[in-house]
Structure formats: structure tokens, C-alpha cells
mmCIF file of C-alpha atoms and ligand atoms in Angstrom:
data_model
loop_
_atom_site.group_PDB
_atom_site.id
_atom_site.type_symbol
_atom_site.label_atom_id
_atom_site.label_comp_id
_atom_site.label_asym_id
_atom_site.label_seq_id
_atom_site.Cartn_x
_atom_site.Cartn_y
_atom_site.Cartn_z
ATOM 1 C CA MET A 1 -0.119 -0.059 0.142
ATOM 2 C CA ALA A 2 1.350 3.495 -0.719
ATOM 3 C CA LEU A 3 2.253 5.882 2.140
ATOM 4 C CA LEU A 4 0.401 8.744 0.460
ATOM 5 C CA ASP A 5 -2.361 8.011 -2.010
ATOM 6 C CA VAL A 6 -3.511 10.912 -3.941
ATOM 7 C CA LYS A 7 -6.771 10.261 -6.235
ATOM 8 C CA LYS A 8 -8.100 12.602 -8.849
ATOM 9 C CA LEU A 9 -7.230 15.792 -6.906
ATOM 10 C CA THR A 10 -8.404 18.997 -8.150
ATOM 11 C CA LYS A 11 -8.374 22.627 -7.159
ATOM 12 C CA ASN A 12 -10.229 25.421 -8.807
ATOM 13 C CA PHE A 13 -9.584 28.915 -8.204
ATOM 14 C CA GLY A 14 -12.584 30.662 -9.690
ATOM 15 C CA GLY A 15 -12.519 29.539 -13.492
ATOM 16 C CA LEU A 16 -8.657 28.554 -13.260
ATOM 17 C CA THR A 17 -8.119 24.948 -12.548
ATOM 18 C CA ALA A 18 -4.557 25.181 -10.953
ATOM 19 C CA VAL A 19 -4.431 21.366 -10.031
ATOM 20 C CA GLY A 20 -6.615 19.084 -12.132
ATOM 21 C CA ASP A 21 -7.415 15.370 -11.743
ATOM 22 C CA VAL A 22 -4.083 14.531 -10.200
ATOM 23 C CA THR A 23 -3.393 10.960 -9.139
ATOM 24 C CA MET A 24 -0.097 9.890 -7.616
ATOM 25 C CA GLU A 25 1.572 7.918 -4.942
ATOM 26 C CA LEU A 26 4.278 8.056 -2.611
ATOM 27 C CA HIS A 27 5.804 4.878 -1.102
ATOM 28 C CA ALA A 28 7.899 4.743 2.204
ATOM 29 C CA GLY A 29 11.381 5.670 1.699
ATOM 30 C CA GLU A 30 11.242 7.053 -1.879
ATOM 31 C CA LEU A 31 12.879 10.446 -3.121
ATOM 32 C CA VAL A 32 10.353 11.820 -5.696
ATOM 33 C CA GLY A 33 10.590 14.897 -7.762
ATOM 34 C CA LEU A 34 7.681 17.367 -8.965
ATOM 35 C CA ILE A 35 8.445 19.640 -11.680
ATOM 36 C CA GLY A 36 6.608 21.627 -14.353
ATOM 37 C CA PRO A 37 6.909 25.133 -15.847
ATOM 38 C CA ASN A 38 6.166 28.336 -13.883
ATOM 39 C CA GLY A 39 2.470 28.211 -12.709
ATOM 40 C CA ALA A 40 1.990 24.294 -13.479
ATOM 41 C CA GLY A 41 0.452 24.110 -10.037
ATOM 42 C CA LYS A 42 3.304 22.432 -8.015
ATOM 43 C CA THR A 43 3.018 24.699 -4.971
ATOM 44 C CA THR A 44 -0.755 24.523 -5.168
ATOM 45 C CA LEU A 45 -0.527 20.500 -5.109
ATOM 46 C CA PHE A 46 1.765 21.003 -1.926
ATOM 47 C CA ASN A 47 -0.653 23.344 -0.462
ATOM 48 C CA LEU A 48 -3.500 20.842 -1.083
ATOM 49 C CA LEU A 49 -1.541 17.827 0.401
ATOM 50 C CA THR A 50 -0.717 19.840 3.660
ATOM 51 C CA GLY A 51 -3.991 21.152 4.261
ATOM 52 C CA VAL A 52 -3.388 24.737 3.314
ATOM 53 C CA TYR A 53 -6.170 24.456 0.758
ATOM 54 C CA GLU A 54 -9.338 22.354 0.562
ATOM 55 C CA PRO A 55 -9.538 20.019 -2.624
ATOM 56 C CA SER A 56 -12.380 20.917 -4.795
ATOM 57 C CA GLN A 57 -12.583 17.192 -5.759
ATOM 58 C CA GLY A 58 -10.408 14.128 -4.887
ATOM 59 C CA THR A 59 -8.970 12.371 -1.715
ATOM 60 C CA ILE A 60 -5.455 12.377 -0.156
ATOM 61 C CA THR A 61 -4.798 9.527 2.266
ATOM 62 C CA LEU A 62 -1.701 8.840 4.361
ATOM 63 C CA ASP A 63 -1.300 5.577 5.772
ATOM 64 C CA GLY A 64 -4.958 4.827 5.398
ATOM 65 C CA THR A 65 -6.174 8.087 6.789
ATOM 66 C CA VAL A 66 -8.077 10.490 4.706
ATOM 67 C CA LEU A 67 -6.514 14.045 5.112
ATOM 68 C CA ASN A 68 -9.445 16.098 3.396
ATOM 69 C CA GLY A 69 -10.913 18.602 5.651
ATOM 70 C CA LYS A 70 -8.219 18.154 8.393
ATOM 71 C CA ALA A 71 -6.441 21.501 9.536
ATOM 72 C CA PRO A 72 -2.653 21.991 8.665
ATOM 73 C CA SER A 73 -1.622 21.611 12.009
ATOM 74 C CA LYS A 74 -3.521 18.209 12.533
ATOM 75 C CA ILE A 75 -1.922 17.149 9.000
ATOM 76 C CA ALA A 76 1.483 18.029 10.314
ATOM 77 C CA SER A 77 1.014 16.031 13.458
ATOM 78 C CA LEU A 78 -0.206 12.867 11.372
ATOM 79 C CA GLY A 79 3.290 13.126 9.559
ATOM 80 C CA LEU A 80 3.693 15.855 6.682
ATOM 81 C CA GLY A 81 6.314 18.122 7.238
ATOM 82 C CA ARG A 82 7.314 20.935 4.694
ATOM 83 C CA THR A 83 9.368 23.844 3.820
ATOM 84 C CA PHE A 84 8.194 26.878 1.895
ATOM 85 C CA GLN A 85 9.217 28.551 -1.453
ATOM 86 C CA ASN A 86 10.230 31.857 0.518
ATOM 87 C CA ILE A 87 11.953 31.089 3.796
ATOM 88 C CA ARG A 88 9.602 31.082 6.830
ATOM 89 C CA LEU A 89 11.759 31.042 9.754
ATOM 90 C CA PHE A 90 11.385 33.261 13.037
ATOM 91 C CA LYS A 91 14.045 35.389 12.009
ATOM 92 C CA ASN A 92 14.370 37.215 15.680
ATOM 93 C CA MET A 93 14.777 33.906 17.387
ATOM 94 C CA THR A 94 18.090 31.920 17.454
ATOM 95 C CA VAL A 95 18.872 29.056 15.450
ATOM 96 C CA LEU A 96 18.118 26.806 18.464
ATOM 97 C CA GLU A 97 14.956 28.261 19.251
ATOM 98 C CA ASN A 98 13.652 27.767 15.699
ATOM 99 C CA VAL A 99 14.550 23.975 15.977
ATOM 100 C CA LEU A 100 12.845 23.825 19.411
ATOM 101 C CA ILE A 101 9.832 25.147 18.365
ATOM 102 C CA GLY A 102 9.592 22.186 15.558
ATOM 103 C CA LEU A 103 10.324 19.742 18.328
ATOM 104 C CA GLY A 104 7.730 21.370 20.663
ATOM 105 C CA ASN A 105 4.777 19.112 19.671
ATOM 106 C CA HIS A 106 3.982 18.724 23.390
ATOM 107 C CA GLY A 107 1.360 16.464 24.740
ATOM 108 C CA LYS A 108 -1.156 17.593 27.391
ATOM 109 C CA ALA A 109 0.734 16.347 30.258
ATOM 110 C CA GLU A 110 3.779 17.940 29.189
ATOM 111 C CA VAL A 111 2.057 21.488 28.707
ATOM 112 C CA LEU A 112 0.608 20.927 32.269
ATOM 113 C CA ALA A 113 4.132 20.082 33.646
ATOM 114 C CA SER A 114 5.706 23.315 31.910
ATOM 115 C CA PHE A 115 2.761 25.662 33.267
ATOM 116 C CA PHE A 116 3.555 24.421 36.779
ATOM 117 C CA ARG A 117 7.212 24.171 36.148
ATOM 118 C CA LEU A 118 7.294 20.542 37.384
ATOM 119 C CA PRO A 119 10.525 18.455 37.259
ATOM 120 C CA ALA A 120 9.046 16.685 33.996
ATOM 121 C CA PHE A 121 9.309 20.306 32.519
ATOM 122 C CA TYR A 122 12.883 20.722 32.925
ATOM 123 C CA LYS A 123 13.674 16.937 32.143
ATOM 124 C CA ASN A 124 11.876 17.681 28.751
ATOM 125 C CA GLU A 125 13.468 20.874 28.297
ATOM 126 C CA GLU A 126 17.000 19.485 28.694
ATOM 127 C CA GLU A 127 16.071 16.397 26.492
ATOM 128 C CA LEU A 128 14.484 18.699 23.668
ATOM 129 C CA LYS A 129 17.703 20.973 23.795
ATOM 130 C CA GLU A 130 19.753 17.956 23.453
ATOM 131 C CA ARG A 131 17.589 16.416 20.491
ATOM 132 C CA ALA A 132 17.927 19.953 18.836
ATOM 133 C CA ILE A 133 21.512 20.117 19.230
ATOM 134 C CA GLU A 134 21.960 16.627 17.666
ATOM 135 C CA LEU A 135 20.009 17.706 14.856
ATOM 136 C CA LEU A 136 21.807 21.037 14.067
ATOM 137 C CA LYS A 137 25.001 18.786 14.509
ATOM 138 C CA ILE A 138 23.998 16.652 11.645
ATOM 139 C CA PHE A 139 23.480 19.985 9.573
ATOM 140 C CA ASP A 140 26.565 21.501 10.624
ATOM 141 C CA LEU A 141 24.573 24.328 12.250
ATOM 142 C CA ASP A 142 25.332 23.472 15.889
ATOM 143 C CA GLY A 143 28.081 26.154 15.839
ATOM 144 C CA ASP A 144 25.515 28.710 15.058
ATOM 145 C CA ALA A 145 22.977 27.577 17.841
ATOM 146 C CA ASP A 146 22.817 30.958 19.522
ATOM 147 C CA THR A 147 22.840 33.046 16.401
ATOM 148 C CA LEU A 148 19.602 34.895 15.564
ATOM 149 C CA ALA A 149 18.094 33.086 12.330
ATOM 150 C CA LYS A 150 18.261 36.565 10.490
ATOM 151 C CA ASN A 151 21.935 36.618 10.660
ATOM 152 C CA LEU A 152 22.718 33.403 9.015
ATOM 153 C CA PRO A 153 23.795 33.545 5.410
ATOM 154 C CA TYR A 154 20.955 32.541 3.021
ATOM 155 C CA GLY A 155 22.046 29.061 2.188
ATOM 156 C CA GLN A 156 22.207 28.472 5.842
ATOM 157 C CA GLN A 157 18.531 29.735 6.366
ATOM 158 C CA ARG A 158 17.302 27.426 3.745
ATOM 159 C CA ARG A 159 19.256 24.464 5.630
ATOM 160 C CA LEU A 160 17.779 25.617 8.924
ATOM 161 C CA GLU A 161 14.139 25.401 7.567
ATOM 162 C CA ILE A 162 14.841 21.895 6.559
ATOM 163 C CA VAL A 163 15.941 21.041 10.143
ATOM 164 C CA ARG A 164 13.038 22.790 11.725
ATOM 165 C CA ALA A 165 10.797 20.644 9.229
ATOM 166 C CA LEU A 166 12.436 17.406 10.203
ATOM 167 C CA ALA A 167 12.499 18.224 13.917
ATOM 168 C CA THR A 168 8.714 17.618 13.693
ATOM 169 C CA GLU A 169 9.741 14.082 12.735
ATOM 170 C CA PRO A 170 7.536 13.770 9.597
ATOM 171 C CA LYS A 171 7.022 10.703 7.604
ATOM 172 C CA ILE A 172 7.029 12.708 4.376
ATOM 173 C CA LEU A 173 8.880 15.878 3.822
ATOM 174 C CA PHE A 174 7.940 18.251 1.109
ATOM 175 C CA LEU A 175 10.461 20.534 -0.138
ATOM 176 C CA ASP A 176 9.499 23.449 -2.157
ATOM 177 C CA GLU A 177 12.259 24.920 -4.292
ATOM 178 C CA PRO A 178 14.871 24.469 -1.459
ATOM 179 C CA ALA A 179 17.770 25.564 -4.106
ATOM 180 C CA ALA A 180 16.025 28.881 -5.051
ATOM 181 C CA GLY A 181 18.222 31.823 -4.940
ATOM 182 C CA MET A 182 21.272 29.381 -3.819
ATOM 183 C CA ASN A 183 24.756 29.710 -5.639
ATOM 184 C CA PRO A 184 26.295 26.656 -7.449
ATOM 185 C CA GLN A 185 28.285 26.025 -4.217
ATOM 186 C CA GLU A 186 25.245 26.178 -2.011
ATOM 187 C CA THR A 187 23.412 24.057 -4.607
ATOM 188 C CA ALA A 188 26.026 21.456 -4.486
ATOM 189 C CA GLU A 189 26.013 21.361 -0.767
ATOM 190 C CA LEU A 190 22.229 21.056 -0.613
ATOM 191 C CA THR A 191 22.425 18.154 -3.151
ATOM 192 C CA GLN A 192 24.743 16.336 -0.626
ATOM 193 C CA LEU A 193 22.176 17.303 2.307
ATOM 194 C CA ILE A 194 19.267 15.865 0.740
ATOM 195 C CA ARG A 195 21.179 12.559 0.275
ATOM 196 C CA LYS A 196 21.973 12.642 3.968
ATOM 197 C CA ILE A 197 18.589 13.219 5.264
ATOM 198 C CA LYS A 198 17.255 10.083 3.045
ATOM 199 C CA GLU A 199 20.214 7.858 4.545
ATOM 200 C CA GLU A 200 19.908 9.436 8.311
ATOM 201 C CA PHE A 201 16.235 9.719 8.602
ATOM 202 C CA ASN A 202 14.981 7.177 5.948
ATOM 203 C CA ILE A 203 11.831 9.333 5.400
ATOM 204 C CA THR A 204 9.947 9.834 2.144
ATOM 205 C CA ILE A 205 10.854 13.113 0.362
ATOM 206 C CA MET A 206 9.070 14.982 -2.239
ATOM 207 C CA LEU A 207 10.902 17.722 -4.010
ATOM 208 C CA ILE A 208 9.671 20.818 -6.071
ATOM 209 C CA GLU A 209 12.907 22.246 -7.880
ATOM 210 C CA HIS A 210 13.348 24.293 -10.950
ATOM 211 C CA ASP A 211 17.140 23.282 -10.869
ATOM 212 C CA MET A 212 17.017 20.417 -13.324
ATOM 213 C CA SER A 213 20.455 19.079 -12.620
ATOM 214 C CA LEU A 214 19.653 18.854 -9.019
ATOM 215 C CA VAL A 215 16.102 17.011 -9.436
ATOM 216 C CA MET A 216 17.874 14.517 -11.996
ATOM 217 C CA GLU A 217 20.696 13.874 -9.612
ATOM 218 C CA VAL A 218 18.767 13.215 -6.345
ATOM 219 C CA THR A 219 15.323 11.694 -7.180
ATOM 220 C CA GLU A 220 14.463 8.179 -8.063
ATOM 221 C CA ARG A 221 10.890 9.062 -9.915
ATOM 222 C CA ILE A 222 9.540 12.306 -11.079
ATOM 223 C CA TYR A 223 6.087 13.745 -11.853
ATOM 224 C CA VAL A 224 5.552 16.274 -14.336
ATOM 225 C CA LEU A 225 2.824 19.076 -14.041
ATOM 226 C CA GLU A 226 1.616 21.590 -16.886
ATOM 227 C CA TYR A 227 -1.378 23.567 -16.512
ATOM 228 C CA GLY A 228 -2.265 21.681 -13.375
ATOM 229 C CA ARG A 229 -2.337 18.109 -15.207
ATOM 230 C CA LEU A 230 0.123 15.454 -14.991
ATOM 231 C CA ILE A 231 1.804 15.161 -18.226
ATOM 232 C CA ALA A 232 4.511 12.405 -17.245
ATOM 233 C CA HIS A 233 5.789 10.320 -14.753
ATOM 234 C CA GLY A 234 8.926 7.998 -14.831
ATOM 235 C CA THR A 235 12.630 7.751 -14.134
ATOM 236 C CA PRO A 236 14.980 10.906 -14.182
ATOM 237 C CA GLU A 237 16.101 9.391 -17.693
ATOM 238 C CA GLU A 238 12.732 8.821 -18.858
ATOM 239 C CA ILE A 239 11.582 12.444 -18.020
ATOM 240 C CA ARG A 240 14.877 13.628 -19.799
ATOM 241 C CA THR A 241 13.826 12.324 -22.884
ATOM 242 C CA ASN A 242 10.133 12.593 -22.693
ATOM 243 C CA LYS A 243 8.959 14.678 -25.765
ATOM 244 C CA ARG A 244 5.883 16.120 -24.060
ATOM 245 C CA VAL A 245 8.053 17.209 -21.120
ATOM 246 C CA ILE A 246 10.448 18.919 -23.603
ATOM 247 C CA GLU A 247 7.659 20.409 -25.370
ATOM 248 C CA ALA A 248 6.199 21.940 -22.127
ATOM 249 C CA TYR A 249 9.414 23.337 -21.168
ATOM 250 C CA LEU A 250 10.385 24.828 -24.720
ATOM 251 C CA GLY A 251 6.715 26.172 -24.653
ATOM 252 C CA GLY A 252 7.146 27.766 -21.408
ATOM 253 C CA GLU A 253 10.377 29.513 -22.303
ATOM 254 C CA ALA A 254 9.124 30.637 -25.830
HETATM 255 N N1 ATP B 1 -4.737 31.404 -4.117
HETATM 256 C C1 ATP B 1 -4.791 31.414 -5.419
HETATM 257 N N2 ATP B 1 -5.670 32.116 -5.929
HETATM 258 C C2 ATP B 1 -5.908 32.283 -7.318
HETATM 259 N N3 ATP B 1 -5.231 31.623 -8.130
HETATM 260 C C3 ATP B 1 -4.030 30.875 -7.534
HETATM 261 C C4 ATP B 1 -3.945 30.882 -6.325
HETATM 262 N N4 ATP B 1 -2.876 30.172 -5.932
HETATM 263 C C5 ATP B 1 -2.167 29.774 -6.947
HETATM 264 N N5 ATP B 1 -2.966 30.333 -8.174
HETATM 265 C C6 ATP B 1 -2.836 30.060 -9.559
HETATM 266 O O1 ATP B 1 -2.636 28.815 -9.793
HETATM 267 C C7 ATP B 1 -1.776 28.496 -10.911
HETATM 268 C C8 ATP B 1 -0.645 27.381 -10.172
HETATM 269 O O2 ATP B 1 0.079 28.349 -9.333
HETATM 270 P P1 ATP B 1 1.236 27.441 -8.576
HETATM 271 O O3 ATP B 1 1.839 28.696 -7.720
HETATM 272 O O4 ATP B 1 0.779 26.347 -7.842
HETATM 273 O O5 ATP B 1 2.233 26.972 -9.736
HETATM 274 P P2 ATP B 1 3.781 26.437 -9.454
HETATM 275 O O6 ATP B 1 4.010 25.381 -10.224
HETATM 276 O O7 ATP B 1 4.172 26.381 -8.069
HETATM 277 O O8 ATP B 1 4.663 27.675 -10.099
HETATM 278 P P3 ATP B 1 5.985 28.343 -9.725
HETATM 279 O O9 ATP B 1 6.925 27.258 -10.256
HETATM 280 O O10 ATP B 1 6.212 29.712 -10.581
HETATM 281 O O11 ATP B 1 6.145 28.462 -8.200
HETATM 282 C C9 ATP B 1 -1.186 29.859 -11.478
HETATM 283 O O12 ATP B 1 -1.867 30.145 -12.380
HETATM 284 C C10 ATP B 1 -1.469 30.582 -10.169
HETATM 285 O O13 ATP B 1 -1.802 31.942 -10.518
#
């Protein structure tokens, strides 16, 4: 059974079908690409999958649970994590605090303990901090734990966003153009990082990216959208040579 099962998903904005009749599956442990020309509906699809938008039609099922109609916070707690096209960090908080927020999915007992400053609160705080530092170490950001997020170089802010999303321990991580605005050196580092995430966390990743060499290098399968419709699906090699895909991109540039 697929981990994420998307059936005939559609989102209309007035007369515009931003996502139309999309059916796709993600399996545990896969690294899958989502590409398509500007305005193809990629971000809208992520917004549907993470509950930001309600589908006009179709169903989204995670591990047997239907996600339609659930709030984004509920969907996040069920195991869908994401980053955004434009960085959304708490810029005036430190690097460590940003990760602690990701980790801070407290249960009711912990909230009570923290309110009354019970011993469990301190133990939990210490443990969370240790876990946060551990995560930052994996991503080479532990040296900047006390730096304000806004003072990190751009590439590292993007990296921190990924760490924060991973801190919620998602089953599936959606990355929306993680290489946007990066220089070639930063993009090369990101490529390594995405590989590392897959190895160390053994999670499923779906990646929207305009940088074709990055997509072709790291993904195992690719879905291609144009005008909201899936026009192709296959291995990087199949997609690279797919006539329909080449046409879509050439048309987009003309
Ligand atoms: N909230 C909205 N209201 C109306 N139209 C929208 C809304 N969000 C997206 N659209 C439209 O839906 C279409 C798909 O947009 P979307 O941002 O999903 O594309 P994309 O593939 O992510 O593009 P890009 O690669 O440029 O980020 C576009 O025509 C866009 O203008």
C-alpha cells in the first residue's frame, strides 16, 4: 500500500483549474521529484497535500487516514512536514529556538508540567535541547545555535528551515524549491544534504525544484505537471527524454 495515496485531486480558483485530476502515490523511503513550468500548479499541490487549501475534488490518504478537511496543524502532526518557497523562519529567534519550536509538539501532560514548572518540564526541556543540538550537528549548524536566524547566510537559513521541518519527525517531507536563490556552491551542498537526510532519517521526500540537474541527480521518480495536469511520470532518464516534457518546457520559455 502507498504511504500517500492521492486520487483525482483537483483545485479550482474561480474559473482556473490550478490542479486538475492529479493521481499519484508516494511509497515509504522514496525520493520523488515534482517539476513543471512556472504556474504549473506545483505549490498548489503541496498546499493541498498539507491542508493549506481544501481540494475541490479528490482524496488524499496518508497511511490509510483520509486527510481531506483536516487542519494543517493536524496534518503536520500526522506526519507531513514541509518547507516553503520563501523562507519562513522565526527570524528574530535563535537557530536553536527555531528547531525547538519544531520539536515542541507537546502532549497535554507536558503542557501542564511546563505551566507549573514541574520536574518533568525541566527534564523535557533538557531532552528537547539535546535533541535539537543533535539535529543541528547533523546539518553542521550547531556552531550557530545562538545566532539569530536572520543573521545566518542565505544558504544556511534554507538549511535551518529543513532542520526545523525534520524536527517535527515527519513521515513525508515536502521541499518547495530548496535551491531557489542559492549559488552553485550552496546548491552542491544542498544536493549532499538531501542525500544525507534520506540516509539518516529514512523518510519519504518530495521535492519541487527548478534546478534540473539537482532533480535529475537526487530523485528516483519524477512527476511532471503542466497547467495543473500530470503530463508525465517516470525515472529521471525517462523524463529527460520525454517529448511531451521537452515541449512543455520549450513552450514555457518561448
Ligand atoms: N490562491 C490562489 N488564488 C488564485 N489563483 C491561484 C492561487 N494560488 C495559485 N493560483 C494560480 O494557480 C496556478 C498554479 O500556481 P502555483 O503557484 O501552484 O504554480 P507553481 O507550479 O508552483 O509555479 P512556480 O514554479 O512559478 O512556483 C497559477 O496560475 C497561479 O496563478
